[in-house]
Amino acid sequence: MATRLGIGLPQNRQYDLGRDVPDVARAVERIGYDSVWVYERALFPEPATQGLYGIEGVPWPDSYRHVADPLVTLTLAAAVTERVRLGSSVLVAPLHMPFQLARSLASLDAAGGGRVIAGFGTGWSLDEYAAAGIRPIEERGRVLDEVIDVCRAVWGPDPVRYDGRITKIESAVVGPKPARPIPILLAASTRKARERLVEHADGWLPVAMGAEQVASQWDALRDLAAERGRQQPIQTVLRVNAAYSAKAYESTGRRPFQGDADQIVGDLLPYAAIGLKEILIDVQGRLRDAEELKDVAAEVFEKARAAGV
């Protein structure tokens, strides 16, 4: 069975949110993609107080200066599509009030007919936490735990009851309910994060930072699931951040997933061999506009299928 393929929706500065998101969503559904995806960046600190991913000296990409709200973007896509699943890779869960986030995702899933994939992460930006964090960044793991618990409660049967550190629901009817149980996927790379995933989530959202590293993490995650006696399969969606170019790059010095469609698809092959179920390809960052995004999405999809991805 071929790997499912997803594509990132246009959220950056060069795109018109109201016009281009529906246009691209319709187009990629026609092309054959299985899913459309969003990511979250709340702000762009200037000057930067820390490097990208918290790594000193690594600059933030310029595309982070303008990132449309992920749930608004998914709602625009849901309104004009029928089949593609609607995923986040990732929502920075501790930047959202748990109850409101649970209700928004439930409403989106009800409106879209049961297509939402809730991908959560804890984030790393000190500035985002200062602006929007529900609790200090040091408590992000505990906040994520509560977000997951509140989502399960709100999406479940009424009356809803929950007594947490942030959220208190005595007894209430909360609707609409999702059209089906929304899968929760986590971006988990540490041992503690993998434990949270195995115990409380439905799947894993790795990033393509090296096929051997992803394969090793996948083995560790499956070993932990077996150790804990987990019976439910672990869903997987690999995020690929690609830098498309109409012309091929010279192989010397070329970064992975940088180049033309043939080069990007060639870099996918080692990851496809790992056995992950779905690959999300995000090429929006360096493209001019929605027309180019649609063209590149079609070319990458065709070449990926031809290569057996």
PDB file of C-alpha atoms in Angstrom:
ATOM      1  CA  MET A   1       0.000   0.000   0.000  1.00  0.00           C
ATOM      2  CA  ALA A   2       1.365   3.437  -0.979  1.00  0.00           C
ATOM      3  CA  THR A   3       2.274   5.896   1.746  1.00  0.00           C
ATOM      4  CA  ARG A   4      -0.414   8.514   2.311  1.00  0.00           C
ATOM      5  CA  LEU A   5       0.683  11.979   1.245  1.00  0.00           C
ATOM      6  CA  GLY A   6      -0.250  15.316   2.751  1.00  0.00           C
ATOM      7  CA  ILE A   7       0.595  18.908   1.828  1.00  0.00           C
ATOM      8  CA  GLY A   8       1.038  22.096   3.842  1.00  0.00           C
ATOM      9  CA  LEU A   9      -1.591  24.797   3.333  1.00  0.00           C
ATOM     10  CA  PRO A  10      -0.511  28.379   2.489  1.00  0.00           C
ATOM     11  CA  GLN A  11      -0.099  30.374   5.708  1.00  0.00           C
ATOM     12  CA  ASN A  12       2.815  32.695   4.955  1.00  0.00           C
ATOM     13  CA  ARG A  13       3.046  36.333   3.903  1.00  0.00           C
ATOM     14  CA  GLN A  14       3.026  35.825   0.119  1.00  0.00           C
ATOM     15  CA  TYR A  15      -0.406  34.193   0.176  1.00  0.00           C
ATOM     16  CA  ASP A  16      -3.866  35.736   0.400  1.00  0.00           C
ATOM     17  CA  LEU A  17      -5.498  33.869   3.274  1.00  0.00           C
ATOM     18  CA  GLY A  18      -9.133  34.135   2.221  1.00  0.00           C
ATOM     19  CA  ARG A  19      -8.527  33.439  -1.465  1.00  0.00           C
ATOM     20  CA  ASP A  20      -5.528  31.117  -1.586  1.00  0.00           C
ATOM     21  CA  VAL A  21      -6.303  28.656   1.210  1.00  0.00           C
ATOM     22  CA  PRO A  22      -9.626  27.515  -0.340  1.00  0.00           C
ATOM     23  CA  ASP A  23      -8.077  27.521  -3.817  1.00  0.00           C
ATOM     24  CA  VAL A  24      -5.094  25.372  -2.815  1.00  0.00           C
ATOM     25  CA  ALA A  25      -7.210  23.053  -0.652  1.00  0.00           C
ATOM     26  CA  ARG A  26      -9.561  22.302  -3.544  1.00  0.00           C
ATOM     27  CA  ALA A  27      -6.658  21.805  -5.938  1.00  0.00           C
ATOM     28  CA  VAL A  28      -4.665  19.369  -3.791  1.00  0.00           C
ATOM     29  CA  GLU A  29      -7.767  17.316  -3.069  1.00  0.00           C
ATOM     30  CA  ARG A  30      -8.273  16.968  -6.830  1.00  0.00           C
ATOM     31  CA  ILE A  31      -4.601  16.069  -7.297  1.00  0.00           C
ATOM     32  CA  GLY A  32      -5.016  13.154  -4.910  1.00  0.00           C
ATOM     33  CA  TYR A  33      -3.431  14.250  -1.635  1.00  0.00           C
ATOM     34  CA  ASP A  34      -4.828  12.510   1.432  1.00  0.00           C
ATOM     35  CA  SER A  35      -4.518  15.407   3.869  1.00  0.00           C
ATOM     36  CA  VAL A  36      -3.825  19.129   4.298  1.00  0.00           C
ATOM     37  CA  TRP A  37      -1.834  20.558   7.192  1.00  0.00           C
ATOM     38  CA  VAL A  38      -1.100  23.683   9.179  1.00  0.00           C
ATOM     39  CA  TYR A  39       1.558  24.723  11.666  1.00  0.00           C
ATOM     40  CA  GLU A  40       1.683  27.349  14.390  1.00  0.00           C
ATOM     41  CA  ARG A  41       3.954  30.294  15.038  1.00  0.00           C
ATOM     42  CA  ALA A  42       2.381  32.977  17.184  1.00  0.00           C
ATOM     43  CA  LEU A  43       4.897  35.785  16.695  1.00  0.00           C
ATOM     44  CA  PHE A  44       8.355  36.762  15.456  1.00  0.00           C
ATOM     45  CA  PRO A  45      10.502  38.372  18.169  1.00  0.00           C
ATOM     46  CA  GLU A  46      12.631  41.276  16.992  1.00  0.00           C
ATOM     47  CA  PRO A  47      15.334  41.305  18.095  1.00  0.00           C
ATOM     48  CA  ALA A  48      15.326  37.552  18.700  1.00  0.00           C
ATOM     49  CA  THR A  49      15.910  36.608  22.329  1.00  0.00           C
ATOM     50  CA  GLN A  50      16.826  33.013  21.443  1.00  0.00           C
ATOM     51  CA  GLY A  51      17.730  31.019  18.360  1.00  0.00           C
ATOM     52  CA  LEU A  52      15.469  28.769  16.345  1.00  0.00           C
ATOM     53  CA  TYR A  53      14.287  25.798  18.440  1.00  0.00           C
ATOM     54  CA  GLY A  54      16.110  27.425  21.345  1.00  0.00           C
ATOM     55  CA  ILE A  55      19.504  26.770  19.722  1.00  0.00           C
ATOM     56  CA  GLU A  56      21.854  29.705  20.226  1.00  0.00           C
ATOM     57  CA  GLY A  57      22.919  31.454  17.037  1.00  0.00           C
ATOM     58  CA  VAL A  58      20.410  29.754  14.708  1.00  0.00           C
ATOM     59  CA  PRO A  59      18.241  32.463  13.081  1.00  0.00           C
ATOM     60  CA  TRP A  60      14.493  32.216  12.738  1.00  0.00           C
ATOM     61  CA  PRO A  61      13.396  31.814   9.094  1.00  0.00           C
ATOM     62  CA  ASP A  62      11.904  34.946   7.593  1.00  0.00           C
ATOM     63  CA  SER A  63       8.695  33.026   6.796  1.00  0.00           C
ATOM     64  CA  TYR A  64       7.921  32.993  10.538  1.00  0.00           C
ATOM     65  CA  ARG A  65       7.266  36.738  10.374  1.00  0.00           C
ATOM     66  CA  HIS A  66       3.747  36.058   9.064  1.00  0.00           C
ATOM     67  CA  VAL A  67       1.969  32.781   9.875  1.00  0.00           C
ATOM     68  CA  ALA A  68      -1.817  32.707   9.663  1.00  0.00           C
ATOM     69  CA  ASP A  69      -3.768  31.238  12.557  1.00  0.00           C
ATOM     70  CA  PRO A  70      -3.837  27.450  12.113  1.00  0.00           C
ATOM     71  CA  LEU A  71      -7.452  26.835  13.097  1.00  0.00           C
ATOM     72  CA  VAL A  72      -8.740  29.648  10.863  1.00  0.00           C
ATOM     73  CA  THR A  73      -6.696  28.197   8.005  1.00  0.00           C
ATOM     74  CA  LEU A  74      -8.079  24.673   8.539  1.00  0.00           C
ATOM     75  CA  THR A  75     -11.622  26.028   8.735  1.00  0.00           C
ATOM     76  CA  LEU A  76     -11.234  27.693   5.334  1.00  0.00           C
ATOM     77  CA  ALA A  77      -9.976  24.398   3.900  1.00  0.00           C
ATOM     78  CA  ALA A  78     -12.721  22.348   5.534  1.00  0.00           C
ATOM     79  CA  ALA A  79     -15.426  24.494   3.959  1.00  0.00           C
ATOM     80  CA  VAL A  80     -14.365  23.711   0.380  1.00  0.00           C
ATOM     81  CA  THR A  81     -13.212  20.068   0.596  1.00  0.00           C
ATOM     82  CA  GLU A  82     -14.923  16.748   1.154  1.00  0.00           C
ATOM     83  CA  ARG A  83     -12.261  14.068   1.496  1.00  0.00           C
ATOM     84  CA  VAL A  84      -8.858  15.315   2.663  1.00  0.00           C
ATOM     85  CA  ARG A  85      -8.101  15.062   6.352  1.00  0.00           C
ATOM     86  CA  LEU A  86      -7.417  18.305   8.226  1.00  0.00           C
ATOM     87  CA  GLY A  87      -4.292  18.153  10.368  1.00  0.00           C
ATOM     88  CA  SER A  88      -2.050  20.293  12.546  1.00  0.00           C
ATOM     89  CA  SER A  89       1.670  19.676  12.719  1.00  0.00           C
ATOM     90  CA  VAL A  90       1.734  21.150  15.188  1.00  0.00           C
ATOM     91  CA  LEU A  91      -0.491  23.255  17.388  1.00  0.00           C
ATOM     92  CA  VAL A  92       1.533  24.546  20.347  1.00  0.00           C
ATOM     93  CA  ALA A  93      -1.013  23.306  22.855  1.00  0.00           C
ATOM     94  CA  PRO A  94       0.143  25.273  25.954  1.00  0.00           C
ATOM     95  CA  LEU A  95      -0.526  28.544  24.099  1.00  0.00           C
ATOM     96  CA  HIS A  96      -4.258  27.721  24.117  1.00  0.00           C
ATOM     97  CA  MET A  97      -6.834  27.487  26.882  1.00  0.00           C
ATOM     98  CA  PRO A  98      -7.660  23.760  27.026  1.00  0.00           C
ATOM     99  CA  PHE A  99     -11.458  24.080  27.077  1.00  0.00           C
ATOM    100  CA  GLN A 100     -11.641  26.564  24.192  1.00  0.00           C
ATOM    101  CA  LEU A 101      -9.201  24.525  22.090  1.00  0.00           C
ATOM    102  CA  ALA A 102     -11.203  21.351  22.667  1.00  0.00           C
ATOM    103  CA  ARG A 103     -14.435  23.080  21.625  1.00  0.00           C
ATOM    104  CA  SER A 104     -12.871  24.617  18.498  1.00  0.00           C
ATOM    105  CA  LEU A 105     -11.491  21.284  17.330  1.00  0.00           C
ATOM    106  CA  ALA A 106     -14.813  19.544  18.032  1.00  0.00           C
ATOM    107  CA  SER A 107     -16.709  22.154  16.018  1.00  0.00           C
ATOM    108  CA  LEU A 108     -14.240  21.893  13.139  1.00  0.00           C
ATOM    109  CA  ASP A 109     -14.526  18.110  13.088  1.00  0.00           C
ATOM    110  CA  ALA A 110     -18.335  18.273  13.174  1.00  0.00           C
ATOM    111  CA  ALA A 111     -18.366  20.800  10.329  1.00  0.00           C
ATOM    112  CA  GLY A 112     -15.906  18.793   8.243  1.00  0.00           C
ATOM    113  CA  GLY A 113     -17.591  15.443   8.712  1.00  0.00           C
ATOM    114  CA  GLY A 114     -14.955  13.781  10.877  1.00  0.00           C
ATOM    115  CA  ARG A 115     -11.618  14.704   9.271  1.00  0.00           C
ATOM    116  CA  VAL A 116      -9.592  16.505  11.964  1.00  0.00           C
ATOM    117  CA  ILE A 117      -6.194  15.270  13.173  1.00  0.00           C
ATOM    118  CA  ALA A 118      -5.140  17.113  16.331  1.00  0.00           C
ATOM    119  CA  GLY A 119      -1.344  17.313  16.289  1.00  0.00           C
ATOM    120  CA  PHE A 120       0.025  18.856  19.486  1.00  0.00           C
ATOM    121  CA  GLY A 121       3.457  19.952  20.637  1.00  0.00           C
ATOM    122  CA  THR A 122       4.853  21.901  23.583  1.00  0.00           C
ATOM    123  CA  GLY A 123       6.809  24.511  21.633  1.00  0.00           C
ATOM    124  CA  TRP A 124      10.102  26.138  22.602  1.00  0.00           C
ATOM    125  CA  SER A 125       9.781  29.914  22.131  1.00  0.00           C
ATOM    126  CA  LEU A 126      10.187  31.964  25.304  1.00  0.00           C
ATOM    127  CA  ASP A 127       8.576  34.958  23.573  1.00  0.00           C
ATOM    128  CA  GLU A 128       5.497  33.003  22.518  1.00  0.00           C
ATOM    129  CA  TYR A 129       5.034  31.755  26.065  1.00  0.00           C
ATOM    130  CA  ALA A 130       5.458  35.277  27.440  1.00  0.00           C
ATOM    131  CA  ALA A 131       2.752  36.540  25.081  1.00  0.00           C
ATOM    132  CA  ALA A 132       0.259  33.674  25.052  1.00  0.00           C
ATOM    133  CA  GLY A 133       1.297  30.857  27.360  1.00  0.00           C
ATOM    134  CA  ILE A 134      -1.297  29.643  29.834  1.00  0.00           C
ATOM    135  CA  ARG A 135       1.424  28.791  32.346  1.00  0.00           C
ATOM    136  CA  PRO A 136       5.207  29.386  32.388  1.00  0.00           C
ATOM    137  CA  ILE A 137       7.203  27.481  29.799  1.00  0.00           C
ATOM    138  CA  GLU A 138       8.680  25.303  32.542  1.00  0.00           C
ATOM    139  CA  GLU A 139       5.191  23.796  33.034  1.00  0.00           C
ATOM    140  CA  ARG A 140       4.517  23.092  29.361  1.00  0.00           C
ATOM    141  CA  GLY A 141       4.460  19.326  29.768  1.00  0.00           C
ATOM    142  CA  ARG A 142       1.833  19.472  32.489  1.00  0.00           C
ATOM    143  CA  VAL A 143      -0.259  21.894  30.446  1.00  0.00           C
ATOM    144  CA  LEU A 144      -0.117  19.542  27.452  1.00  0.00           C
ATOM    145  CA  ASP A 145      -1.292  16.703  29.687  1.00  0.00           C
ATOM    146  CA  GLU A 146      -4.279  18.782  30.755  1.00  0.00           C
ATOM    147  CA  VAL A 147      -5.079  19.803  27.174  1.00  0.00           C
ATOM    148  CA  ILE A 148      -5.224  16.127  26.184  1.00  0.00           C
ATOM    149  CA  ASP A 149      -7.386  15.230  29.190  1.00  0.00           C
ATOM    150  CA  VAL A 150      -9.772  18.143  28.619  1.00  0.00           C
ATOM    151  CA  CYS A 151     -10.127  17.280  24.936  1.00  0.00           C
ATOM    152  CA  ARG A 152     -11.013  13.691  25.781  1.00  0.00           C
ATOM    153  CA  ALA A 153     -13.565  14.886  28.339  1.00  0.00           C
ATOM    154  CA  VAL A 154     -15.179  17.568  26.138  1.00  0.00           C
ATOM    155  CA  TRP A 155     -15.322  15.248  23.107  1.00  0.00           C
ATOM    156  CA  GLY A 156     -16.873  12.480  25.191  1.00  0.00           C
ATOM    157  CA  PRO A 157     -20.400  11.961  26.497  1.00  0.00           C
ATOM    158  CA  ASP A 158     -22.350  14.532  28.484  1.00  0.00           C
ATOM    159  CA  PRO A 159     -22.415  15.582  31.225  1.00  0.00           C
ATOM    160  CA  VAL A 160     -18.783  16.656  31.023  1.00  0.00           C
ATOM    161  CA  ARG A 161     -16.883  16.901  34.300  1.00  0.00           C
ATOM    162  CA  TYR A 162     -13.238  17.840  34.786  1.00  0.00           C
ATOM    163  CA  ASP A 163     -11.198  19.109  37.722  1.00  0.00           C
ATOM    164  CA  GLY A 164      -7.719  20.257  36.694  1.00  0.00           C
ATOM    165  CA  ARG A 165      -5.167  22.929  37.507  1.00  0.00           C
ATOM    166  CA  ILE A 166      -6.414  25.220  34.709  1.00  0.00           C
ATOM    167  CA  THR A 167      -9.825  23.841  33.772  1.00  0.00           C
ATOM    168  CA  LYS A 168     -12.794  23.301  36.106  1.00  0.00           C
ATOM    169  CA  ILE A 169     -16.016  21.832  34.692  1.00  0.00           C
ATOM    170  CA  GLU A 170     -18.518  20.900  37.391  1.00  0.00           C
ATOM    171  CA  SER A 171     -21.128  19.224  35.189  1.00  0.00           C
ATOM    172  CA  ALA A 172     -22.130  20.489  31.780  1.00  0.00           C
ATOM    173  CA  VAL A 173     -23.482  19.686  28.357  1.00  0.00           C
ATOM    174  CA  VAL A 174     -20.815  20.691  25.807  1.00  0.00           C
ATOM    175  CA  GLY A 175     -21.492  20.603  22.101  1.00  0.00           C
ATOM    176  CA  PRO A 176     -21.166  20.094  19.272  1.00  0.00           C
ATOM    177  CA  LYS A 177     -19.381  16.786  19.607  1.00  0.00           C
ATOM    178  CA  PRO A 178     -16.840  15.652  17.013  1.00  0.00           C
ATOM    179  CA  ALA A 179     -18.205  13.533  14.183  1.00  0.00           C
ATOM    180  CA  ARG A 180     -15.913  10.742  15.412  1.00  0.00           C
ATOM    181  CA  PRO A 181     -13.149  10.415  18.015  1.00  0.00           C
ATOM    182  CA  ILE A 182     -10.470  12.915  16.974  1.00  0.00           C
ATOM    183  CA  PRO A 183      -7.018  11.320  16.917  1.00  0.00           C
ATOM    184  CA  ILE A 184      -4.392  13.153  18.981  1.00  0.00           C
ATOM    185  CA  LEU A 185      -0.840  12.959  17.645  1.00  0.00           C
ATOM    186  CA  LEU A 186       2.216  14.275  19.464  1.00  0.00           C
ATOM    187  CA  ALA A 187       5.617  15.551  18.369  1.00  0.00           C
ATOM    188  CA  ALA A 188       7.529  13.365  20.832  1.00  0.00           C
ATOM    189  CA  SER A 189      11.309  12.902  20.694  1.00  0.00           C
ATOM    190  CA  THR A 190      12.389  12.503  24.348  1.00  0.00           C
ATOM    191  CA  ARG A 191      11.774   9.489  26.577  1.00  0.00           C
ATOM    192  CA  LYS A 192       9.264  11.405  28.718  1.00  0.00           C
ATOM    193  CA  ALA A 193       7.399  12.637  25.639  1.00  0.00           C
ATOM    194  CA  ARG A 194       7.290   9.098  24.229  1.00  0.00           C
ATOM    195  CA  GLU A 195       5.819   7.873  27.501  1.00  0.00           C
ATOM    196  CA  ARG A 196       3.092  10.516  27.259  1.00  0.00           C
ATOM    197  CA  LEU A 197       2.358   9.415  23.697  1.00  0.00           C
ATOM    198  CA  VAL A 198       2.173   5.716  24.514  1.00  0.00           C
ATOM    199  CA  GLU A 199      -0.084   6.307  27.514  1.00  0.00           C
ATOM    200  CA  HIS A 200      -2.342   9.104  26.290  1.00  0.00           C
ATOM    201  CA  ALA A 201      -2.171   9.750  22.525  1.00  0.00           C
ATOM    202  CA  ASP A 202      -3.008   8.098  19.226  1.00  0.00           C
ATOM    203  CA  GLY A 203       0.076   8.801  17.175  1.00  0.00           C
ATOM    204  CA  TRP A 204       3.423  10.387  16.478  1.00  0.00           C
ATOM    205  CA  LEU A 205       4.512  13.432  14.427  1.00  0.00           C
ATOM    206  CA  PRO A 206       8.241  13.136  13.702  1.00  0.00           C
ATOM    207  CA  VAL A 207      10.172  15.660  11.613  1.00  0.00           C
ATOM    208  CA  ALA A 208      12.477  14.544   8.803  1.00  0.00           C
ATOM    209  CA  MET A 209      15.818  15.397  10.404  1.00  0.00           C
ATOM    210  CA  GLY A 210      17.608  12.269   9.195  1.00  0.00           C
ATOM    211  CA  ALA A 211      16.194   8.888   8.206  1.00  0.00           C
ATOM    212  CA  GLU A 212      18.413   6.922  10.591  1.00  0.00           C
ATOM    213  CA  GLN A 213      17.409   9.159  13.496  1.00  0.00           C
ATOM    214  CA  VAL A 214      13.694   8.856  12.692  1.00  0.00           C
ATOM    215  CA  ALA A 215      13.994   5.073  12.320  1.00  0.00           C
ATOM    216  CA  SER A 216      15.763   4.852  15.675  1.00  0.00           C
ATOM    217  CA  GLN A 217      13.093   6.959  17.389  1.00  0.00           C
ATOM    218  CA  TRP A 218      10.362   4.858  15.763  1.00  0.00           C
ATOM    219  CA  ASP A 219      11.992   1.662  17.063  1.00  0.00           C
ATOM    220  CA  ALA A 220      12.280   3.174  20.545  1.00  0.00           C
ATOM    221  CA  LEU A 221       8.634   4.239  20.487  1.00  0.00           C
ATOM    222  CA  ARG A 222       7.420   0.784  19.428  1.00  0.00           C
ATOM    223  CA  ASP A 223       9.630  -0.869  22.041  1.00  0.00           C
ATOM    224  CA  LEU A 224       8.152   1.373  24.726  1.00  0.00           C
ATOM    225  CA  ALA A 225       4.610   0.614  23.527  1.00  0.00           C
ATOM    226  CA  ALA A 226       5.311  -3.122  23.755  1.00  0.00           C
ATOM    227  CA  GLU A 227       6.876  -2.668  27.198  1.00  0.00           C
ATOM    228  CA  ARG A 228       3.757  -0.820  28.431  1.00  0.00           C
ATOM    229  CA  GLY A 229       1.387  -3.345  26.847  1.00  0.00           C
ATOM    230  CA  ARG A 230      -0.191  -0.916  24.421  1.00  0.00           C
ATOM    231  CA  GLN A 231      -2.581  -2.673  22.042  1.00  0.00           C
ATOM    232  CA  GLN A 232      -3.737   0.303  19.945  1.00  0.00           C
ATOM    233  CA  PRO A 233      -1.635   0.913  16.790  1.00  0.00           C
ATOM    234  CA  ILE A 234       0.413   4.108  16.745  1.00  0.00           C
ATOM    235  CA  GLN A 235      -0.512   6.414  13.852  1.00  0.00           C
ATOM    236  CA  THR A 236       2.428   8.186  12.180  1.00  0.00           C
ATOM    237  CA  VAL A 237       2.744  11.332  10.076  1.00  0.00           C
ATOM    238  CA  LEU A 238       6.237  12.488   9.084  1.00  0.00           C
ATOM    239  CA  ARG A 239       6.707  16.238   8.500  1.00  0.00           C
ATOM    240  CA  VAL A 240       9.032  17.194   5.644  1.00  0.00           C
ATOM    241  CA  ASN A 241      10.012  20.858   5.374  1.00  0.00           C
ATOM    242  CA  ALA A 242      11.147  21.239   1.770  1.00  0.00           C
ATOM    243  CA  ALA A 243      12.834  24.110  -0.081  1.00  0.00           C
ATOM    244  CA  TYR A 244      11.699  23.740  -3.687  1.00  0.00           C
ATOM    245  CA  SER A 245      13.677  25.053  -6.637  1.00  0.00           C
ATOM    246  CA  ALA A 246      12.694  24.858 -10.303  1.00  0.00           C
ATOM    247  CA  LYS A 247      16.303  23.944 -11.083  1.00  0.00           C
ATOM    248  CA  ALA A 248      18.197  21.058  -9.538  1.00  0.00           C
ATOM    249  CA  TYR A 249      20.853  21.910  -6.983  1.00  0.00           C
ATOM    250  CA  GLU A 250      24.372  20.559  -7.280  1.00  0.00           C
ATOM    251  CA  SER A 251      24.636  17.512  -5.056  1.00  0.00           C
ATOM    252  CA  THR A 252      27.711  18.879  -3.275  1.00  0.00           C
ATOM    253  CA  GLY A 253      26.611  20.942  -0.320  1.00  0.00           C
ATOM    254  CA  ARG A 254      22.896  20.484  -1.002  1.00  0.00           C
ATOM    255  CA  ARG A 255      20.771  20.147   2.107  1.00  0.00           C
ATOM    256  CA  PRO A 256      18.177  17.344   2.264  1.00  0.00           C
ATOM    257  CA  PHE A 257      14.816  18.287   0.721  1.00  0.00           C
ATOM    258  CA  GLN A 258      16.374  21.217  -1.112  1.00  0.00           C
ATOM    259  CA  GLY A 259      16.093  21.266  -4.887  1.00  0.00           C
ATOM    260  CA  ASP A 260      13.699  20.340  -7.661  1.00  0.00           C
ATOM    261  CA  ALA A 261      10.863  17.823  -7.384  1.00  0.00           C
ATOM    262  CA  ASP A 262      13.090  14.886  -8.342  1.00  0.00           C
ATOM    263  CA  GLN A 263      15.570  15.739  -5.609  1.00  0.00           C
ATOM    264  CA  ILE A 264      12.863  16.221  -2.981  1.00  0.00           C
ATOM    265  CA  VAL A 265      11.221  12.910  -3.870  1.00  0.00           C
ATOM    266  CA  GLY A 266      14.606  11.186  -3.916  1.00  0.00           C
ATOM    267  CA  ASP A 267      15.201  12.383  -0.365  1.00  0.00           C
ATOM    268  CA  LEU A 268      11.815  10.941   0.641  1.00  0.00           C
ATOM    269  CA  LEU A 269      12.721   7.377  -0.302  1.00  0.00           C
ATOM    270  CA  PRO A 270      14.755   6.452   2.820  1.00  0.00           C
ATOM    271  CA  TYR A 271      11.935   7.713   5.017  1.00  0.00           C
ATOM    272  CA  ALA A 272       9.274   5.817   3.062  1.00  0.00           C
ATOM    273  CA  ALA A 273      11.298   2.645   3.691  1.00  0.00           C
ATOM    274  CA  ILE A 274      10.914   3.092   7.472  1.00  0.00           C
ATOM    275  CA  GLY A 275       7.266   2.114   7.193  1.00  0.00           C
ATOM    276  CA  LEU A 276       5.609   5.312   8.420  1.00  0.00           C
ATOM    277  CA  LYS A 277       2.018   5.577   7.233  1.00  0.00           C
ATOM    278  CA  GLU A 278       1.898   9.170   6.024  1.00  0.00           C
ATOM    279  CA  ILE A 279       4.259  11.903   4.872  1.00  0.00           C
ATOM    280  CA  LEU A 280       3.387  15.609   5.045  1.00  0.00           C
ATOM    281  CA  ILE A 281       5.342  17.714   2.549  1.00  0.00           C
ATOM    282  CA  ASP A 282       5.418  21.451   3.253  1.00  0.00           C
ATOM    283  CA  VAL A 283       6.830  23.418   0.303  1.00  0.00           C
ATOM    284  CA  GLN A 284       5.072  26.753   0.811  1.00  0.00           C
ATOM    285  CA  GLY A 285       7.963  28.732   2.295  1.00  0.00           C
ATOM    286  CA  ARG A 286       9.996  29.729  -0.773  1.00  0.00           C
ATOM    287  CA  LEU A 287       7.278  29.722  -3.417  1.00  0.00           C
ATOM    288  CA  ARG A 288       6.001  32.924  -5.030  1.00  0.00           C
ATOM    289  CA  ASP A 289       2.257  32.449  -4.819  1.00  0.00           C
ATOM    290  CA  ALA A 290      -0.624  29.970  -4.748  1.00  0.00           C
ATOM    291  CA  GLU A 291      -0.334  29.171  -8.449  1.00  0.00           C
ATOM    292  CA  GLU A 292       3.238  28.000  -7.991  1.00  0.00           C
ATOM    293  CA  LEU A 293       2.270  26.096  -4.857  1.00  0.00           C
ATOM    294  CA  LYS A 294      -0.419  24.193  -6.773  1.00  0.00           C
ATOM    295  CA  ASP A 295       1.978  23.422  -9.626  1.00  0.00           C
ATOM    296  CA  VAL A 296       4.706  22.180  -7.289  1.00  0.00           C
ATOM    297  CA  ALA A 297       2.228  20.123  -5.266  1.00  0.00           C
ATOM    298  CA  ALA A 298       1.060  18.400  -8.450  1.00  0.00           C
ATOM    299  CA  GLU A 299       4.613  17.735  -9.659  1.00  0.00           C
ATOM    300  CA  VAL A 300       5.800  16.353  -6.313  1.00  0.00           C
ATOM    301  CA  PHE A 301       2.723  14.127  -5.997  1.00  0.00           C
ATOM    302  CA  GLU A 302       3.167  12.692  -9.492  1.00  0.00           C
ATOM    303  CA  LYS A 303       6.881  12.004  -9.025  1.00  0.00           C
ATOM    304  CA  ALA A 304       6.371  10.540  -5.538  1.00  0.00           C
ATOM    305  CA  ARG A 305       3.787   8.074  -6.832  1.00  0.00           C
ATOM    306  CA  ALA A 306       5.993   7.193  -9.793  1.00  0.00           C
ATOM    307  CA  ALA A 307       8.868   6.493  -7.371  1.00  0.00           C
ATOM    308  CA  GLY A 308       6.690   4.223  -5.263  1.00  0.00           C
ATOM    309  CA  VAL A 309       6.298   6.554  -2.294  1.00  0.00           C
TER     310      VAL A 309
END
